Tab-separated table of N, CA and C in Angstrom:
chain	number	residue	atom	x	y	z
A	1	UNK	N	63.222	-60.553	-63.043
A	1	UNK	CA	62.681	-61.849	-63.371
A	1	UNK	C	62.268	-61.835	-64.844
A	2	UNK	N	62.439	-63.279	-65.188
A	2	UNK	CA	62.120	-63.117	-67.004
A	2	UNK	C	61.717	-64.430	-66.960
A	3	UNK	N	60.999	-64.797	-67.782
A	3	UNK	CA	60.299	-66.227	-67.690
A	3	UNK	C	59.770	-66.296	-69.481
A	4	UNK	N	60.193	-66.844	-70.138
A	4	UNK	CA	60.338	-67.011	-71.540
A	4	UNK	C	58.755	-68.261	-71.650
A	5	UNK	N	58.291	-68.512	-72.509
A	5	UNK	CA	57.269	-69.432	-72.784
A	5	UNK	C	56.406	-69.303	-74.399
A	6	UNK	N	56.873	-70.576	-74.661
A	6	UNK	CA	56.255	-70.876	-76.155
A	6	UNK	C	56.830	-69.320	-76.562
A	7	UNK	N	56.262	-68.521	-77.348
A	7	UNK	CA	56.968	-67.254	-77.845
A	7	UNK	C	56.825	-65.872	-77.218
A	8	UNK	N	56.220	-66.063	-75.677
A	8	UNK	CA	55.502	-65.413	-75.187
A	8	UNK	C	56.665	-64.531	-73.676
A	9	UNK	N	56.743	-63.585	-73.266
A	9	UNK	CA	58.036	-63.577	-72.369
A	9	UNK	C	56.989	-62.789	-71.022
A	10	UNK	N	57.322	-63.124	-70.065
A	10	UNK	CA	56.608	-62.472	-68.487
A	10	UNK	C	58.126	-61.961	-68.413
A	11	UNK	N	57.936	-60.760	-67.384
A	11	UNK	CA	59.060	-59.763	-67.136
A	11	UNK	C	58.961	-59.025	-65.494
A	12	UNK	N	59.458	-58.596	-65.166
A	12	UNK	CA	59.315	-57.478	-64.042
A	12	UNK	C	60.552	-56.310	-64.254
A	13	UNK	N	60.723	-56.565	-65.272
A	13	UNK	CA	61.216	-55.552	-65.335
A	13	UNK	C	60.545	-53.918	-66.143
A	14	UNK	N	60.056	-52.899	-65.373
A	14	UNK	CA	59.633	-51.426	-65.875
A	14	UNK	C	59.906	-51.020	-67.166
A	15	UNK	N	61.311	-50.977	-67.116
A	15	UNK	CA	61.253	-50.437	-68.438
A	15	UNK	C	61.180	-50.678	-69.797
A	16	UNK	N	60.620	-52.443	-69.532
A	16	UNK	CA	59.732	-52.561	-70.473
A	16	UNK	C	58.379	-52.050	-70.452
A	17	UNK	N	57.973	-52.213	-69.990
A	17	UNK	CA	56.212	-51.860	-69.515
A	17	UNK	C	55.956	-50.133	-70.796
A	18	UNK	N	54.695	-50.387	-71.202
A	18	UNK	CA	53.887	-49.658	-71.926
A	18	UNK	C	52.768	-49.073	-71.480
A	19	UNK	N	53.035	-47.811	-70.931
A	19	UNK	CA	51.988	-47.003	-70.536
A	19	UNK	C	51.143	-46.818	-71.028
A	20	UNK	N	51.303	-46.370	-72.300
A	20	UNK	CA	49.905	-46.506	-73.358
A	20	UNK	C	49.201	-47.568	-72.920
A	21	UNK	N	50.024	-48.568	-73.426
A	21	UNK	CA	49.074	-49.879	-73.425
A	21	UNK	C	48.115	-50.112	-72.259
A	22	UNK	N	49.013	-49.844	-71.016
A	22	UNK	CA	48.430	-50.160	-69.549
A	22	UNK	C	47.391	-49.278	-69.539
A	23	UNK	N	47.250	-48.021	-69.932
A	23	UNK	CA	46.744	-46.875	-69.496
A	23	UNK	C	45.262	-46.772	-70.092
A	24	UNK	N	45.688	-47.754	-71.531
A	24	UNK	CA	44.356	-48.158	-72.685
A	24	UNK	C	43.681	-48.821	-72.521
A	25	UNK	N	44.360	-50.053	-71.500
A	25	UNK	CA	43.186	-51.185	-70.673
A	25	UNK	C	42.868	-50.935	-69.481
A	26	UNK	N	43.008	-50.003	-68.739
A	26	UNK	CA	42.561	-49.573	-67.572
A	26	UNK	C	41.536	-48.788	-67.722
A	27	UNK	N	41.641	-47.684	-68.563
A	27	UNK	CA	40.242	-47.063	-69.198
A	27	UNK	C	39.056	-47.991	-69.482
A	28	UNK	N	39.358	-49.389	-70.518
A	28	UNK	CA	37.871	-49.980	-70.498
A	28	UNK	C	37.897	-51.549	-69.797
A	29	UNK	N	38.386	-50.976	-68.057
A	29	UNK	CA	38.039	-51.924	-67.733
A	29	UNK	C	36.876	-51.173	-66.698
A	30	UNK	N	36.294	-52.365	-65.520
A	30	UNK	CA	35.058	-51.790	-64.679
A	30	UNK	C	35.756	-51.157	-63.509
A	31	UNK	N	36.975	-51.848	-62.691
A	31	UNK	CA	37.844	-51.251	-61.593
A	31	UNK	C	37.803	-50.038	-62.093
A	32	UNK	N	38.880	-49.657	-62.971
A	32	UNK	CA	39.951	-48.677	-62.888
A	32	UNK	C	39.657	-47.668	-63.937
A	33	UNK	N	38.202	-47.369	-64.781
A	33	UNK	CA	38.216	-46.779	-65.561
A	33	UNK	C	38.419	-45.467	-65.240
A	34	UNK	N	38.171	-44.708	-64.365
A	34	UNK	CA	38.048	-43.358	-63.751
A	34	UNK	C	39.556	-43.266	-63.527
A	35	UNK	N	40.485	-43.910	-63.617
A	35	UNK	CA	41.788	-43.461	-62.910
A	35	UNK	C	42.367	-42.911	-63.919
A	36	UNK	N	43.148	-41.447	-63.704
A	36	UNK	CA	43.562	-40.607	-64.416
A	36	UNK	C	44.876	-41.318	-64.546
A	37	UNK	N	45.573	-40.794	-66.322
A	37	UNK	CA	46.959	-41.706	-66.401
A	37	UNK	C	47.972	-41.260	-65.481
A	38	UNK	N	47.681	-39.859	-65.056
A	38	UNK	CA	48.734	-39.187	-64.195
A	38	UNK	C	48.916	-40.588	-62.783
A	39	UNK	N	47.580	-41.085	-62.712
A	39	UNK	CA	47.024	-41.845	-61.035
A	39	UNK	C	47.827	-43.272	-61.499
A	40	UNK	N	47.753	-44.199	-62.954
A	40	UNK	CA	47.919	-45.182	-63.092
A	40	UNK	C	49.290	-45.035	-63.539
A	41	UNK	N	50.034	-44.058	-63.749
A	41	UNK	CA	51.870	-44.165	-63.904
A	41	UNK	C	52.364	-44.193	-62.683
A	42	UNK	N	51.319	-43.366	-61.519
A	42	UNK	CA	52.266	-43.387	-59.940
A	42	UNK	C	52.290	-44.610	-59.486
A	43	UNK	N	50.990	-45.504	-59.956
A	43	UNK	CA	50.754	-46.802	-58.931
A	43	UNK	C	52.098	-47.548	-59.782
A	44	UNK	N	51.979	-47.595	-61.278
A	44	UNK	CA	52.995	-48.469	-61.819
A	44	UNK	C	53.946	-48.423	-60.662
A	45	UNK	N	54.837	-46.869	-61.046
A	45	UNK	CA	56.284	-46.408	-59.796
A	45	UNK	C	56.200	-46.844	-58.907
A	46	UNK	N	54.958	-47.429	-58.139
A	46	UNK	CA	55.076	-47.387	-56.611
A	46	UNK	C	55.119	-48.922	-56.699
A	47	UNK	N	54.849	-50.067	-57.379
A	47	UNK	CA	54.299	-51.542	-57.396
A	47	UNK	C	55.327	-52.180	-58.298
A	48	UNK	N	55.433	-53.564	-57.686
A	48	UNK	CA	55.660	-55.025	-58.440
A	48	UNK	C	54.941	-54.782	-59.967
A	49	UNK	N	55.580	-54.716	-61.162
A	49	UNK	CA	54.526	-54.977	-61.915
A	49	UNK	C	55.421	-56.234	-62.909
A	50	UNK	N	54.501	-56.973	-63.068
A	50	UNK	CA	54.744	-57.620	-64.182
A	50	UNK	C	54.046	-57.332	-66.098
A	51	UNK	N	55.084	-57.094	-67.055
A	51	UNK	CA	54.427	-57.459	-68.024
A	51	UNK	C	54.403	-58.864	-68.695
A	52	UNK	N	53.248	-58.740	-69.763
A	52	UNK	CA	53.545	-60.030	-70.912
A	52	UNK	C	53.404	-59.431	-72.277
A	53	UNK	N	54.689	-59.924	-72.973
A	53	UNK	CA	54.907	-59.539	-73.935
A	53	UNK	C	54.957	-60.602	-75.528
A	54	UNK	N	54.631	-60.275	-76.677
A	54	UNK	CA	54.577	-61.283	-77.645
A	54	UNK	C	55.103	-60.090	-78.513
A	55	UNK	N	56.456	-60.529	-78.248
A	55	UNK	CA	57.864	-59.378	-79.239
A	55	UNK	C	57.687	-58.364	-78.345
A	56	UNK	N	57.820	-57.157	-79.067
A	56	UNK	CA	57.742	-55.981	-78.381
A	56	UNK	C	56.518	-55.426	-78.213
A	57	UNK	N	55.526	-55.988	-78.529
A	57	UNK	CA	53.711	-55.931	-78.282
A	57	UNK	C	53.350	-56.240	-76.651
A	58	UNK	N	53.338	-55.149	-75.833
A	58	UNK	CA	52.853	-55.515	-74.724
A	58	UNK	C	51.055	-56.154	-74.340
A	59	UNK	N	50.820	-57.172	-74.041
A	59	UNK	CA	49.934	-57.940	-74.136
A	59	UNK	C	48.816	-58.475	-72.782
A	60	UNK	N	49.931	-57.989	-71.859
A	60	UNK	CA	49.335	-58.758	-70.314
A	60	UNK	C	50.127	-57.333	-69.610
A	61	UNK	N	48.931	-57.464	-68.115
A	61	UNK	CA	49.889	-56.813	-67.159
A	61	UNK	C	49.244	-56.957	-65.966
A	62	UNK	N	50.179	-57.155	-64.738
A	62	UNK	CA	49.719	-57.516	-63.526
A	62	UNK	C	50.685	-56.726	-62.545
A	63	UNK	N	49.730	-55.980	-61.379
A	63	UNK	CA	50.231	-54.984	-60.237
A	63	UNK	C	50.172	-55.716	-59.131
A	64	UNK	N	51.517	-55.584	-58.290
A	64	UNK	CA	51.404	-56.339	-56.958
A	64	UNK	C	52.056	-54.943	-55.877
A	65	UNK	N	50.774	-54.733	-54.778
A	65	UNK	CA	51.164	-53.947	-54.340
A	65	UNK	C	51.406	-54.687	-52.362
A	66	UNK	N	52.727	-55.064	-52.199
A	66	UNK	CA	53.516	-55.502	-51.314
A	66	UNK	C	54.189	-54.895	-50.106
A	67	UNK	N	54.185	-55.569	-48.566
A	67	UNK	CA	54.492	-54.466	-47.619
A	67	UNK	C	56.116	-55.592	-47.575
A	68	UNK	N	56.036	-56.329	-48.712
A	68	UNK	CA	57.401	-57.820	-48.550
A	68	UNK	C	57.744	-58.628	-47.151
A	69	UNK	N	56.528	-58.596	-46.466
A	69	UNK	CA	56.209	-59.295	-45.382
A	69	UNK	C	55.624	-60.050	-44.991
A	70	UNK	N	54.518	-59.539	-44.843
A	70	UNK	CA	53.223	-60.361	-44.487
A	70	UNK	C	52.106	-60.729	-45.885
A	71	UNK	N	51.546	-59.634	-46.342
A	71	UNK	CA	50.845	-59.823	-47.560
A	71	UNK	C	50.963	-59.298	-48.957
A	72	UNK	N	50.593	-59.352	-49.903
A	72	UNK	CA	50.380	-58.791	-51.372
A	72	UNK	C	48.775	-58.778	-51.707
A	73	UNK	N	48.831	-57.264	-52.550
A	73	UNK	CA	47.590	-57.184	-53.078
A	73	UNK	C	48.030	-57.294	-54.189
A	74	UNK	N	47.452	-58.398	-54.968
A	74	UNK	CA	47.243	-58.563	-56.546
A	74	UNK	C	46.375	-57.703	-57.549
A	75	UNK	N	46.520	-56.819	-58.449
A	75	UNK	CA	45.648	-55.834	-59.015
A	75	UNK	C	45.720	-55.411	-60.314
A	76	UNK	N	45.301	-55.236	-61.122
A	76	UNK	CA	45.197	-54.406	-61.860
A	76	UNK	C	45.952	-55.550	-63.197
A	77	UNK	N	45.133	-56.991	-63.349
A	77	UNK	CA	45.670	-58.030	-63.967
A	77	UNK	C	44.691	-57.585	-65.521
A	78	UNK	N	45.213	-57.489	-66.561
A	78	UNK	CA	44.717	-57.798	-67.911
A	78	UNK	C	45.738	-58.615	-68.992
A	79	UNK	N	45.290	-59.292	-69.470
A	79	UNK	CA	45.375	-60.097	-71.049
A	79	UNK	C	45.372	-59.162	-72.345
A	80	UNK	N	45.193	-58.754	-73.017
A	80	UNK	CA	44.749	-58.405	-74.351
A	80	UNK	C	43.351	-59.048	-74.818
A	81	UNK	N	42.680	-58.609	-75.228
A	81	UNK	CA	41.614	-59.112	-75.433
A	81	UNK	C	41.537	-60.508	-76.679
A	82	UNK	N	42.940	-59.943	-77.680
A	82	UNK	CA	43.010	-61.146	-78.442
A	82	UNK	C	43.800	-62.181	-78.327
A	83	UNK	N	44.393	-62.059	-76.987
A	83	UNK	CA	45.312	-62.940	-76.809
A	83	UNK	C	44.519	-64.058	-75.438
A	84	UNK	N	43.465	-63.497	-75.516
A	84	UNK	CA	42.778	-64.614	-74.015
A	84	UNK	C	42.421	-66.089	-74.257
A	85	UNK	N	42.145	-66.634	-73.664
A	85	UNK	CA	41.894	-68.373	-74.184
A	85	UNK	C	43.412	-68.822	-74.312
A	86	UNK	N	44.487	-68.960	-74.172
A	86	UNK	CA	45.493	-69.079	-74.704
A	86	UNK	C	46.363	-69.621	-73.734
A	87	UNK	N	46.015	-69.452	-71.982
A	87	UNK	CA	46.866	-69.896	-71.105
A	87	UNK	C	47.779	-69.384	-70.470
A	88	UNK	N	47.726	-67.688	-71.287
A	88	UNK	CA	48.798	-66.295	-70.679
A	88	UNK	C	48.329	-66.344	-69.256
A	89	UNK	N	46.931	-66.159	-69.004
A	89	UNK	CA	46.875	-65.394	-67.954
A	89	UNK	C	46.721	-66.473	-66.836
A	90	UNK	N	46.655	-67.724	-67.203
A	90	UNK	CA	47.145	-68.447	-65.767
A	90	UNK	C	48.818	-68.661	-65.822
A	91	UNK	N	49.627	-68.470	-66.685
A	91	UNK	CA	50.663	-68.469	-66.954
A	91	UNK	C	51.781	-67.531	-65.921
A	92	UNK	N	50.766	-65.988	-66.018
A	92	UNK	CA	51.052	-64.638	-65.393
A	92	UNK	C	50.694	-65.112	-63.812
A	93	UNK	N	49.285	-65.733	-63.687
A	93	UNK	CA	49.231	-65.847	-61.699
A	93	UNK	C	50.048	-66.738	-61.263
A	94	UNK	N	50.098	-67.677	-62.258
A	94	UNK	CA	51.245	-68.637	-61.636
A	94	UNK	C	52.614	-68.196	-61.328
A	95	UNK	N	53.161	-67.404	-62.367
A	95	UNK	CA	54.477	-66.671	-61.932
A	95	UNK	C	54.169	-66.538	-61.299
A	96	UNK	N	53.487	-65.179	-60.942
A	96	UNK	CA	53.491	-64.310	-59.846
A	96	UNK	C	53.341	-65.321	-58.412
A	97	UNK	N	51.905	-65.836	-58.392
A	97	UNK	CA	52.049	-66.907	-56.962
A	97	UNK	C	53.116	-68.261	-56.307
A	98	UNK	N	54.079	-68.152	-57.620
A	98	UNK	CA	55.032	-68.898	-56.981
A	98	UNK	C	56.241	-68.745	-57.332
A	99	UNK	N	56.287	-66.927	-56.651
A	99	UNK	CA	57.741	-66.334	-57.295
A	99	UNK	C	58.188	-66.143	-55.878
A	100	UNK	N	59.209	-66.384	-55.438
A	100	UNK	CA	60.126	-66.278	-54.420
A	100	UNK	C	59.912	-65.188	-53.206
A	101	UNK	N	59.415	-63.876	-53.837
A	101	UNK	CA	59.220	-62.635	-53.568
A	101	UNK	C	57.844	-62.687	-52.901
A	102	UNK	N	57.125	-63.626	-53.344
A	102	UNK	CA	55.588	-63.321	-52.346
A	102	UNK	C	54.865	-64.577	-52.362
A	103	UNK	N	55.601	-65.839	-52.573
A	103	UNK	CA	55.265	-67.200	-52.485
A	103	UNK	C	54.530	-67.496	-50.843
A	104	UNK	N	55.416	-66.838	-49.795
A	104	UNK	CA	55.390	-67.066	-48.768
A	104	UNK	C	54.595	-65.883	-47.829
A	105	UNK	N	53.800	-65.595	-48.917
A	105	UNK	CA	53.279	-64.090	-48.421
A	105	UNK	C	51.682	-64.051	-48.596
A	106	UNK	N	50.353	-63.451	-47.719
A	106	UNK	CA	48.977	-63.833	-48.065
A	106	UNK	C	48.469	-62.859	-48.964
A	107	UNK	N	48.099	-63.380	-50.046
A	107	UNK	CA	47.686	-62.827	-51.358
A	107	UNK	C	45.957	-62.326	-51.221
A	108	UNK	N	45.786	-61.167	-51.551
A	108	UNK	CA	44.661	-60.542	-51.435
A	108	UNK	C	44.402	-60.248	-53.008
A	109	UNK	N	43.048	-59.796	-53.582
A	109	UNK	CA	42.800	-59.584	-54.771
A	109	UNK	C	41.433	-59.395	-54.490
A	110	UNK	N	41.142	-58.156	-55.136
A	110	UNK	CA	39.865	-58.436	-55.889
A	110	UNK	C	39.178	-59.018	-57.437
A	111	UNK	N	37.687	-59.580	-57.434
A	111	UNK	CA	37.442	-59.942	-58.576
A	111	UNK	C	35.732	-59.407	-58.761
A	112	UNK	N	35.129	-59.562	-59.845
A	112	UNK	CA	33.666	-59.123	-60.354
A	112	UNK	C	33.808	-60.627	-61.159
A	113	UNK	N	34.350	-60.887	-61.650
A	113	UNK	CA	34.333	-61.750	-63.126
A	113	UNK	C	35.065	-63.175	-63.184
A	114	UNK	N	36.881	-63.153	-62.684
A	114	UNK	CA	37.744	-64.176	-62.510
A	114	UNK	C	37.749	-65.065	-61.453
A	115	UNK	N	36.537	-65.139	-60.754
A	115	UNK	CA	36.948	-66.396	-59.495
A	115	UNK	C	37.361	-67.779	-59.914
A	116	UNK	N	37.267	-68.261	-60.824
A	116	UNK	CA	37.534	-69.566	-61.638
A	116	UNK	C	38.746	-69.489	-61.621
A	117	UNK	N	39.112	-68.349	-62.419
A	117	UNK	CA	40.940	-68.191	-62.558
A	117	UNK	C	41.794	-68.543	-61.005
A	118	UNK	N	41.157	-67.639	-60.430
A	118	UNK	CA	42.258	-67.531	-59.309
A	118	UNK	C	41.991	-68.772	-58.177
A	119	UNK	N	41.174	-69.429	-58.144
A	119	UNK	CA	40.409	-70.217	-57.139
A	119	UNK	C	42.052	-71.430	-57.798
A	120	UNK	N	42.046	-71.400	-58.979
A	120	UNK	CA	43.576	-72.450	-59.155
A	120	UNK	C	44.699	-72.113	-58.840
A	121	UNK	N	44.621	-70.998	-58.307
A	121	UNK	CA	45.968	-70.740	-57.546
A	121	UNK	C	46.077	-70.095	-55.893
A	122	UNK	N	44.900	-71.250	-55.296
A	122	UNK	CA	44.477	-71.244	-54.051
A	122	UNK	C	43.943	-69.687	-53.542
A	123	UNK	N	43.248	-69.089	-54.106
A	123	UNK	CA	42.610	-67.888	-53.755
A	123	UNK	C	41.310	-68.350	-53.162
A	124	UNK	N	41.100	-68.251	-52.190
A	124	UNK	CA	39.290	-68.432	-51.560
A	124	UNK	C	38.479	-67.381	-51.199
A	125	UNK	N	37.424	-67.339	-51.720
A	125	UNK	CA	36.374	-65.831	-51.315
A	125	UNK	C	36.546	-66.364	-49.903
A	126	UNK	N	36.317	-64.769	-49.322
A	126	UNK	CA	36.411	-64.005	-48.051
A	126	UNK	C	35.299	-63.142	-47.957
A	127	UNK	N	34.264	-63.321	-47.810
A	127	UNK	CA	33.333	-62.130	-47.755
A	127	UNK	C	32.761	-61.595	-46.639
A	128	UNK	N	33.027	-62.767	-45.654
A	128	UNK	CA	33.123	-62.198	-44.143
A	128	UNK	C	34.044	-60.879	-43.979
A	129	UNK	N	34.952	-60.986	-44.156
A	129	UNK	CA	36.332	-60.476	-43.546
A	129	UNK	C	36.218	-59.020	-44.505
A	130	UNK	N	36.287	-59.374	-45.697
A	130	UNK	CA	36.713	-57.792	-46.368
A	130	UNK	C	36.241	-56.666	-46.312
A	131	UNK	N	36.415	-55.703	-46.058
A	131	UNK	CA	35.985	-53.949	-45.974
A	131	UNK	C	36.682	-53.526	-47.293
A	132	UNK	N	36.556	-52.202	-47.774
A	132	UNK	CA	36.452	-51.055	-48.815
A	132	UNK	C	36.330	-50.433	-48.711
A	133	UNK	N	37.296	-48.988	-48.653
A	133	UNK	CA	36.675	-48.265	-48.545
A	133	UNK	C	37.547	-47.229	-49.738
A	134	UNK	N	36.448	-46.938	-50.547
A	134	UNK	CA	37.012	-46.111	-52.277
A	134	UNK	C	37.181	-44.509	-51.511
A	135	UNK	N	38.543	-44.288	-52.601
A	135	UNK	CA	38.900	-43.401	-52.626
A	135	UNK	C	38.208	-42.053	-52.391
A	136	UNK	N	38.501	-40.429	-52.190
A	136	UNK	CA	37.820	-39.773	-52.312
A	136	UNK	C	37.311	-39.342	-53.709
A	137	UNK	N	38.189	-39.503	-54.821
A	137	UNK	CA	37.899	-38.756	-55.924
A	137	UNK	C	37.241	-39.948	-56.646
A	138	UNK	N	37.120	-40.891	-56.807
A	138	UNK	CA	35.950	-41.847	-56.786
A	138	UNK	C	34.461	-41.773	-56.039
A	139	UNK	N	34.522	-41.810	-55.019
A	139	UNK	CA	33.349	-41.340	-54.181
A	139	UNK	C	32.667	-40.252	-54.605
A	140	UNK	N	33.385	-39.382	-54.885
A	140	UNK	CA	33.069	-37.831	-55.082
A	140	UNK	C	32.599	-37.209	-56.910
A	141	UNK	N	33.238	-38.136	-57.367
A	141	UNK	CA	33.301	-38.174	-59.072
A	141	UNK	C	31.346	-38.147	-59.340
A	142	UNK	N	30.914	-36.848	-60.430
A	142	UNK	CA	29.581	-37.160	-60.399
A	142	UNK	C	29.966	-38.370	-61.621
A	143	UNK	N	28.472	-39.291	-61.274
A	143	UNK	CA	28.496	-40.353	-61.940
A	143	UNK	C	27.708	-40.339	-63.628
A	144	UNK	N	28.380	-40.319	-64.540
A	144	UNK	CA	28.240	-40.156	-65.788
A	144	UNK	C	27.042	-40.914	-66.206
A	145	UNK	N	25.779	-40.737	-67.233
A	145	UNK	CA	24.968	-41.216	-67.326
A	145	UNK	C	24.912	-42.435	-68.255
């Protein structure tokens, strides 16, 4: 999939995707900072990912981890920090929520921060329903001061 916009390009295709890059915003985000790059190249391999790109500057990136049936977990979504305000990143859920591949499929996600975002592309808190349960090497990680 390729989806071109104003000068801006969404992709699914890997071998564009920038590990660095991914690997640089996963470190300072609140999810995923603890995840070793060895942990965040397997999930890439294993997931849907979409990038966003402005030229060859990777800019956006969004993980969909899919059983192509019943549901999708949406994850591991960032912007660039200087590229936000701009309309990328409803640009990116919108692909993604009305791409062929998981249009017809129930979309799960977590958020701390974006409920605004996603609430426009029919996402509704669930707080009855959801469980968690974190990893071991998360759980187990002493917690840095």
């Amino acid at each position: 999939m390729r989806l071109e916009f104003d000068h801006f390009l969404i992709s699914d295709e890997k071998t564009l995707l920038n590990m660095e890059t991914i690997a640089g915003f996963m470190s300072r985000s609140y999810w995923a900072h603890r995840r070793s790059k060895d942990r965040i190249e397997k999930s890439v391999m294993n997931s849907i990912c979409y990038g966003v790109y402005d030229g060859n500057k990777q800019i956006g990136f969004a993980r969909v981890v899919t059983d192509h049936a019943t549901m999708y977990w949406l994850c591991d979504v960032f912007i660039d920090e200087a590229y936000r305000g701009r309309g990328i990143g409803k640009k990116l859920i919108k692909t993604i929520t009305e791409s062929e591949e998981l249009k017809d499929l129930m979309g799960v996600l977590g958020t701390q921060d974006a409920h605004g975002l996603y609430r426009q592309y029919h996402f509704e808190e669930d707080k009855d329903r959801m469980m968690r349960r974190m990893p071991d090497y998360a759980r187990n990680m002493k917690k840095s001061p």
